[in-house]
Amino acid sequence: MLDTQVIKNTQGMPMGVFIPIESWNTIIYQYPDIETLNSDIPEWEKDIINARLEMVQNQPQRLKPIEKLFEIL
């Protein structure tokens, strides 16, 4: 369990979160890529995602449940 504190402004609105360094180090150890999660997705990945979303929108009948794939495998 994380020992965090929510930082609030003078109106009581949440403005941030304080995470003790010990907890942060545990998070980094368990999720080593966490500091790069906010980095932008490369354009080529966006293009692939957009093409797949368009295919799903135009041909929803092509979607199959993952269980069917497991049966085949």
PDB file of N, CA and C in Angstrom:
ATOM      1  N   MET A   1       0.850  -1.187   0.000  1.00  0.00           N
ATOM      2  CA  MET A   1       0.000   0.000   0.000  1.00  0.00           C
ATOM      3  C   MET A   1       0.888   1.241   0.000  1.00  0.00           C
ATOM      4  N   LEU A   2       0.506   2.208  -0.808  1.00  0.00           N
ATOM      5  CA  LEU A   2       1.277   3.444  -0.895  1.00  0.00           C
ATOM      6  C   LEU A   2       0.845   4.419   0.188  1.00  0.00           C
ATOM      7  N   ASP A   3       1.826   5.074   0.753  1.00  0.00           N
ATOM      8  CA  ASP A   3       1.573   6.105   1.758  1.00  0.00           C
ATOM      9  C   ASP A   3       1.648   7.448   1.048  1.00  0.00           C
ATOM     10  N   THR A   4       0.560   7.833   0.376  1.00  0.00           N
ATOM     11  CA  THR A   4       0.552   9.063  -0.412  1.00  0.00           C
ATOM     12  C   THR A   4      -0.223  10.158   0.304  1.00  0.00           C
ATOM     13  N   GLN A   5       0.017  11.399  -0.122  1.00  0.00           N
ATOM     14  CA  GLN A   5      -0.722  12.547   0.378  1.00  0.00           C
ATOM     15  C   GLN A   5      -1.221  13.341  -0.821  1.00  0.00           C
ATOM     16  N   VAL A   6      -2.476  13.724  -0.783  1.00  0.00           N
ATOM     17  CA  VAL A   6      -3.038  14.581  -1.827  1.00  0.00           C
ATOM     18  C   VAL A   6      -2.782  16.028  -1.422  1.00  0.00           C
ATOM     19  N   ILE A   7      -2.164  16.781  -2.321  1.00  0.00           N
ATOM     20  CA  ILE A   7      -1.878  18.196  -2.082  1.00  0.00           C
ATOM     21  C   ILE A   7      -3.056  19.006  -2.628  1.00  0.00           C
ATOM     22  N   LYS A   8      -3.631  19.868  -1.787  1.00  0.00           N
ATOM     23  CA  LYS A   8      -4.801  20.654  -2.192  1.00  0.00           C
ATOM     24  C   LYS A   8      -4.469  22.144  -2.174  1.00  0.00           C
ATOM     25  N   ASN A   9      -5.184  22.903  -3.034  1.00  0.00           N
ATOM     26  CA  ASN A   9      -4.995  24.355  -3.047  1.00  0.00           C
ATOM     27  C   ASN A   9      -5.822  24.990  -1.930  1.00  0.00           C
ATOM     28  N   THR A  10      -5.828  26.303  -1.877  1.00  0.00           N
ATOM     29  CA  THR A  10      -6.524  26.996  -0.791  1.00  0.00           C
ATOM     30  C   THR A  10      -8.042  26.812  -0.850  1.00  0.00           C
ATOM     31  N   GLN A  11      -8.555  26.422  -2.022  1.00  0.00           N
ATOM     32  CA  GLN A  11      -9.991  26.151  -2.150  1.00  0.00           C
ATOM     33  C   GLN A  11     -10.326  24.684  -1.862  1.00  0.00           C
ATOM     34  N   GLY A  12      -9.316  23.888  -1.527  1.00  0.00           N
ATOM     35  CA  GLY A  12      -9.544  22.485  -1.218  1.00  0.00           C
ATOM     36  C   GLY A  12      -9.550  21.569  -2.424  1.00  0.00           C
ATOM     37  N   MET A  13      -9.184  22.096  -3.600  1.00  0.00           N
ATOM     38  CA  MET A  13      -9.159  21.289  -4.824  1.00  0.00           C
ATOM     39  C   MET A  13      -7.836  20.534  -4.926  1.00  0.00           C
ATOM     40  N   PRO A  14      -7.868  19.250  -5.293  1.00  0.00           N
ATOM     41  CA  PRO A  14      -6.634  18.485  -5.446  1.00  0.00           C
ATOM     42  C   PRO A  14      -5.743  19.093  -6.528  1.00  0.00           C
ATOM     43  N   MET A  15      -4.470  19.258  -6.207  1.00  0.00           N
ATOM     44  CA  MET A  15      -3.515  19.857  -7.145  1.00  0.00           C
ATOM     45  C   MET A  15      -2.343  18.927  -7.456  1.00  0.00           C
ATOM     46  N   GLY A  16      -2.135  17.922  -6.626  1.00  0.00           N
ATOM     47  CA  GLY A  16      -1.019  17.014  -6.840  1.00  0.00           C
ATOM     48  C   GLY A  16      -1.016  15.914  -5.809  1.00  0.00           C
ATOM     49  N   VAL A  17      -0.040  15.042  -5.942  1.00  0.00           N
ATOM     50  CA  VAL A  17       0.099  13.913  -5.032  1.00  0.00           C
ATOM     51  C   VAL A  17       1.554  13.827  -4.593  1.00  0.00           C
ATOM     52  N   PHE A  18       1.762  13.640  -3.322  1.00  0.00           N
ATOM     53  CA  PHE A  18       3.092  13.421  -2.783  1.00  0.00           C
ATOM     54  C   PHE A  18       3.257  11.927  -2.552  1.00  0.00           C
ATOM     55  N   ILE A  19       4.301  11.354  -3.141  1.00  0.00           N
ATOM     56  CA  ILE A  19       4.635   9.939  -2.951  1.00  0.00           C
ATOM     57  C   ILE A  19       6.007   9.887  -2.284  1.00  0.00           C
ATOM     58  N   PRO A  20       6.099   9.285  -1.107  1.00  0.00           N
ATOM     59  CA  PRO A  20       7.407   9.177  -0.459  1.00  0.00           C
ATOM     60  C   PRO A  20       8.402   8.446  -1.369  1.00  0.00           C
ATOM     61  N   ILE A  21       9.675   8.819  -1.280  1.00  0.00           N
ATOM     62  CA  ILE A  21      10.699   8.272  -2.160  1.00  0.00           C
ATOM     63  C   ILE A  21      10.792   6.760  -2.049  1.00  0.00           C
ATOM     64  N   GLU A  22      10.595   6.202  -0.868  1.00  0.00           N
ATOM     65  CA  GLU A  22      10.641   4.747  -0.712  1.00  0.00           C
ATOM     66  C   GLU A  22       9.560   4.083  -1.561  1.00  0.00           C
ATOM     67  N   SER A  23       8.362   4.649  -1.532  1.00  0.00           N
ATOM     68  CA  SER A  23       7.261   4.116  -2.336  1.00  0.00           C
ATOM     69  C   SER A  23       7.546   4.288  -3.817  1.00  0.00           C
ATOM     70  N   TRP A  24       8.097   5.455  -4.188  1.00  0.00           N
ATOM     71  CA  TRP A  24       8.422   5.703  -5.593  1.00  0.00           C
ATOM     72  C   TRP A  24       9.462   4.704  -6.095  1.00  0.00           C
ATOM     73  N   ASN A  25      10.467   4.430  -5.288  1.00  0.00           N
ATOM     74  CA  ASN A  25      11.494   3.464  -5.676  1.00  0.00           C
ATOM     75  C   ASN A  25      10.897   2.073  -5.870  1.00  0.00           C
ATOM     76  N   THR A  26       9.933   1.712  -5.042  1.00  0.00           N
ATOM     77  CA  THR A  26       9.247   0.424  -5.209  1.00  0.00           C
ATOM     78  C   THR A  26       8.476   0.395  -6.519  1.00  0.00           C
ATOM     79  N   ILE A  27       7.801   1.486  -6.834  1.00  0.00           N
ATOM     80  CA  ILE A  27       7.047   1.576  -8.093  1.00  0.00           C
ATOM     81  C   ILE A  27       7.989   1.436  -9.282  1.00  0.00           C
ATOM     82  N   ILE A  28       9.096   2.158  -9.266  1.00  0.00           N
ATOM     83  CA  ILE A  28      10.059   2.100 -10.369  1.00  0.00           C
ATOM     84  C   ILE A  28      10.630   0.694 -10.523  1.00  0.00           C
ATOM     85  N   TYR A  29      10.868   0.022  -9.409  1.00  0.00           N
ATOM     86  CA  TYR A  29      11.399  -1.341  -9.467  1.00  0.00           C
ATOM     87  C   TYR A  29      10.382  -2.286 -10.119  1.00  0.00           C
ATOM     88  N   GLN A  30       9.105  -2.138  -9.749  1.00  0.00           N
ATOM     89  CA  GLN A  30       8.069  -3.022 -10.268  1.00  0.00           C
ATOM     90  C   GLN A  30       7.657  -2.650 -11.694  1.00  0.00           C
ATOM     91  N   TYR A  31       7.766  -1.383 -12.059  1.00  0.00           N
ATOM     92  CA  TYR A  31       7.360  -0.895 -13.377  1.00  0.00           C
ATOM     93  C   TYR A  31       8.483  -0.024 -13.939  1.00  0.00           C
ATOM     94  N   PRO A  32       9.553  -0.643 -14.452  1.00  0.00           N
ATOM     95  CA  PRO A  32      10.736   0.133 -14.867  1.00  0.00           C
ATOM     96  C   PRO A  32      10.474   1.142 -15.990  1.00  0.00           C
ATOM     97  N   ASP A  33       9.421   0.968 -16.770  1.00  0.00           N
ATOM     98  CA  ASP A  33       9.135   1.896 -17.868  1.00  0.00           C
ATOM     99  C   ASP A  33       8.168   3.008 -17.478  1.00  0.00           C
ATOM    100  N   ILE A  34       7.838   3.110 -16.213  1.00  0.00           N
ATOM    101  CA  ILE A  34       6.812   4.063 -15.792  1.00  0.00           C
ATOM    102  C   ILE A  34       7.144   5.509 -16.153  1.00  0.00           C
ATOM    103  N   GLU A  35       8.411   5.860 -16.138  1.00  0.00           N
ATOM    104  CA  GLU A  35       8.773   7.252 -16.409  1.00  0.00           C
ATOM    105  C   GLU A  35       8.671   7.605 -17.889  1.00  0.00           C
ATOM    106  N   THR A  36       8.512   6.627 -18.757  1.00  0.00           N
ATOM    107  CA  THR A  36       8.370   6.910 -20.191  1.00  0.00           C
ATOM    108  C   THR A  36       6.942   6.716 -20.672  1.00  0.00           C
ATOM    109  N   LEU A  37       6.018   6.426 -19.769  1.00  0.00           N
ATOM    110  CA  LEU A  37       4.639   6.170 -20.177  1.00  0.00           C
ATOM    111  C   LEU A  37       3.963   7.398 -20.785  1.00  0.00           C
ATOM    112  N   ASN A  38       4.379   8.576 -20.406  1.00  0.00           N
ATOM    113  CA  ASN A  38       3.758   9.786 -20.938  1.00  0.00           C
ATOM    114  C   ASN A  38       4.390  10.257 -22.238  1.00  0.00           C
ATOM    115  N   SER A  39       5.379   9.536 -22.730  1.00  0.00           N
ATOM    116  CA  SER A  39       6.011   9.961 -23.970  1.00  0.00           C
ATOM    117  C   SER A  39       5.045   9.769 -25.135  1.00  0.00           C
ATOM    118  N   ASP A  40       5.209  10.575 -26.159  1.00  0.00           N
ATOM    119  CA  ASP A  40       4.313  10.514 -27.306  1.00  0.00           C
ATOM    120  C   ASP A  40       4.452   9.197 -28.055  1.00  0.00           C
ATOM    121  N   ILE A  41       3.338   8.750 -28.604  1.00  0.00           N
ATOM    122  CA  ILE A  41       3.341   7.557 -29.445  1.00  0.00           C
ATOM    123  C   ILE A  41       3.892   7.966 -30.808  1.00  0.00           C
ATOM    124  N   PRO A  42       4.817   7.186 -31.356  1.00  0.00           N
ATOM    125  CA  PRO A  42       5.346   7.526 -32.688  1.00  0.00           C
ATOM    126  C   PRO A  42       4.238   7.525 -33.735  1.00  0.00           C
ATOM    127  N   GLU A  43       4.405   8.338 -34.760  1.00  0.00           N
ATOM    128  CA  GLU A  43       3.384   8.463 -35.809  1.00  0.00           C
ATOM    129  C   GLU A  43       3.069   7.134 -36.468  1.00  0.00           C
ATOM    130  N   TRP A  44       4.096   6.289 -36.690  1.00  0.00           N
ATOM    131  CA  TRP A  44       3.838   5.016 -37.362  1.00  0.00           C
ATOM    132  C   TRP A  44       2.926   4.120 -36.518  1.00  0.00           C
ATOM    133  N   GLU A  45       3.032   4.224 -35.180  1.00  0.00           N
ATOM    134  CA  GLU A  45       2.132   3.447 -34.327  1.00  0.00           C
ATOM    135  C   GLU A  45       0.715   4.019 -34.374  1.00  0.00           C
ATOM    136  N   LYS A  46       0.616   5.344 -34.394  1.00  0.00           N
ATOM    137  CA  LYS A  46      -0.694   5.979 -34.506  1.00  0.00           C
ATOM    138  C   LYS A  46      -1.369   5.577 -35.813  1.00  0.00           C
ATOM    139  N   ASP A  47      -0.592   5.507 -36.892  1.00  0.00           N
ATOM    140  CA  ASP A  47      -1.142   5.108 -38.190  1.00  0.00           C
ATOM    141  C   ASP A  47      -1.707   3.692 -38.136  1.00  0.00           C
ATOM    142  N   ILE A  48      -0.981   2.780 -37.499  1.00  0.00           N
ATOM    143  CA  ILE A  48      -1.456   1.398 -37.377  1.00  0.00           C
ATOM    144  C   ILE A  48      -2.738   1.345 -36.557  1.00  0.00           C
ATOM    145  N   ILE A  49      -2.748   2.055 -35.432  1.00  0.00           N
ATOM    146  CA  ILE A  49      -3.935   2.075 -34.570  1.00  0.00           C
ATOM    147  C   ILE A  49      -5.125   2.652 -35.322  1.00  0.00           C
ATOM    148  N   ASN A  50      -4.916   3.763 -36.016  1.00  0.00           N
ATOM    149  CA  ASN A  50      -6.007   4.387 -36.761  1.00  0.00           C
ATOM    150  C   ASN A  50      -6.535   3.474 -37.861  1.00  0.00           C
ATOM    151  N   ALA A  51      -5.644   2.752 -38.548  1.00  0.00           N
ATOM    152  CA  ALA A  51      -6.068   1.822 -39.605  1.00  0.00           C
ATOM    153  C   ALA A  51      -6.906   0.691 -39.003  1.00  0.00           C
ATOM    154  N   ARG A  52      -6.492   0.188 -37.855  1.00  0.00           N
ATOM    155  CA  ARG A  52      -7.251  -0.891 -37.214  1.00  0.00           C
ATOM    156  C   ARG A  52      -8.603  -0.397 -36.720  1.00  0.00           C
ATOM    157  N   LEU A  53      -8.642   0.801 -36.153  1.00  0.00           N
ATOM    158  CA  LEU A  53      -9.918   1.363 -35.700  1.00  0.00           C
ATOM    159  C   LEU A  53     -10.869   1.580 -36.877  1.00  0.00           C
ATOM    160  N   GLU A  54     -10.326   2.035 -37.990  1.00  0.00           N
ATOM    161  CA  GLU A  54     -11.145   2.228 -39.192  1.00  0.00           C
ATOM    162  C   GLU A  54     -11.697   0.897 -39.688  1.00  0.00           C
ATOM    163  N   MET A  55     -10.858  -0.151 -39.671  1.00  0.00           N
ATOM    164  CA  MET A  55     -11.309  -1.470 -40.091  1.00  0.00           C
ATOM    165  C   MET A  55     -12.435  -1.960 -39.190  1.00  0.00           C
ATOM    166  N   VAL A  56     -12.298  -1.784 -37.899  1.00  0.00           N
ATOM    167  CA  VAL A  56     -13.337  -2.219 -36.964  1.00  0.00           C
ATOM    168  C   VAL A  56     -14.626  -1.444 -37.209  1.00  0.00           C
ATOM    169  N   GLN A  57     -14.490  -0.155 -37.462  1.00  0.00           N
ATOM    170  CA  GLN A  57     -15.679   0.665 -37.701  1.00  0.00           C
ATOM    171  C   GLN A  57     -16.373   0.252 -38.998  1.00  0.00           C
ATOM    172  N   ASN A  58     -15.595  -0.025 -40.039  1.00  0.00           N
ATOM    173  CA  ASN A  58     -16.168  -0.361 -41.345  1.00  0.00           C
ATOM    174  C   ASN A  58     -16.569  -1.825 -41.481  1.00  0.00           C
ATOM    175  N   GLN A  59     -15.928  -2.714 -40.718  1.00  0.00           N
ATOM    176  CA  GLN A  59     -16.210  -4.143 -40.832  1.00  0.00           C
ATOM    177  C   GLN A  59     -16.278  -4.798 -39.448  1.00  0.00           C
ATOM    178  N   PRO A  60     -17.235  -4.410 -38.630  1.00  0.00           N
ATOM    179  CA  PRO A  60     -17.297  -4.940 -37.261  1.00  0.00           C
ATOM    180  C   PRO A  60     -17.482  -6.458 -37.213  1.00  0.00           C
ATOM    181  N   GLN A  61     -18.010  -7.044 -38.275  1.00  0.00           N
ATOM    182  CA  GLN A  61     -18.209  -8.497 -38.304  1.00  0.00           C
ATOM    183  C   GLN A  61     -16.888  -9.269 -38.300  1.00  0.00           C
ATOM    184  N   ARG A  62     -15.774  -8.599 -38.598  1.00  0.00           N
ATOM    185  CA  ARG A  62     -14.470  -9.267 -38.597  1.00  0.00           C
ATOM    186  C   ARG A  62     -13.936  -9.502 -37.185  1.00  0.00           C
ATOM    187  N   LEU A  63     -14.501  -8.824 -36.212  1.00  0.00           N
ATOM    188  CA  LEU A  63     -14.046  -9.011 -34.829  1.00  0.00           C
ATOM    189  C   LEU A  63     -14.487 -10.380 -34.332  1.00  0.00           C
ATOM    190  N   LYS A  64     -13.582 -11.059 -33.661  1.00  0.00           N
ATOM    191  CA  LYS A  64     -13.865 -12.377 -33.103  1.00  0.00           C
ATOM    192  C   LYS A  64     -13.433 -12.383 -31.637  1.00  0.00           C
ATOM    193  N   PRO A  65     -14.134 -13.130 -30.809  1.00  0.00           N
ATOM    194  CA  PRO A  65     -13.725 -13.236 -29.399  1.00  0.00           C
ATOM    195  C   PRO A  65     -12.367 -13.932 -29.283  1.00  0.00           C
ATOM    196  N   ILE A  66     -11.572 -13.525 -28.325  1.00  0.00           N
ATOM    197  CA  ILE A  66     -10.243 -14.103 -28.121  1.00  0.00           C
ATOM    198  C   ILE A  66     -10.334 -15.592 -27.810  1.00  0.00           C
ATOM    199  N   GLU A  67     -11.434 -16.026 -27.213  1.00  0.00           N
ATOM    200  CA  GLU A  67     -11.607 -17.440 -26.894  1.00  0.00           C
ATOM    201  C   GLU A  67     -11.558 -18.310 -28.145  1.00  0.00           C
ATOM    202  N   LYS A  68     -12.068 -17.794 -29.258  1.00  0.00           N
ATOM    203  CA  LYS A  68     -12.019 -18.536 -30.526  1.00  0.00           C
ATOM    204  C   LYS A  68     -10.585 -18.768 -30.961  1.00  0.00           C
ATOM    205  N   LEU A  69      -9.731 -17.781 -30.803  1.00  0.00           N
ATOM    206  CA  LEU A  69      -8.322 -17.934 -31.149  1.00  0.00           C
ATOM    207  C   LEU A  69      -7.675 -18.994 -30.262  1.00  0.00           C
ATOM    208  N   PHE A  70      -7.997 -18.969 -28.981  1.00  0.00           N
ATOM    209  CA  PHE A  70      -7.440 -19.967 -28.064  1.00  0.00           C
ATOM    210  C   PHE A  70      -7.865 -21.375 -28.453  1.00  0.00           C
ATOM    211  N   GLU A  71      -9.122 -21.525 -28.907  1.00  0.00           N
ATOM    212  CA  GLU A  71      -9.596 -22.831 -29.353  1.00  0.00           C
ATOM    213  C   GLU A  71      -8.793 -23.326 -30.542  1.00  0.00           C
ATOM    214  N   ILE A  72      -8.493 -22.422 -31.477  1.00  0.00           N
ATOM    215  CA  ILE A  72      -7.730 -22.790 -32.671  1.00  0.00           C
ATOM    216  C   ILE A  72      -6.314 -23.173 -32.298  1.00  0.00           C
ATOM    217  N   LEU A  73      -5.731 -22.410 -31.398  1.00  0.00           N
ATOM    218  CA  LEU A  73      -4.351 -22.689 -30.997  1.00  0.00           C
ATOM    219  C   LEU A  73      -4.272 -23.946 -30.170  1.00  0.00           C
TER     220      LEU A  73
END
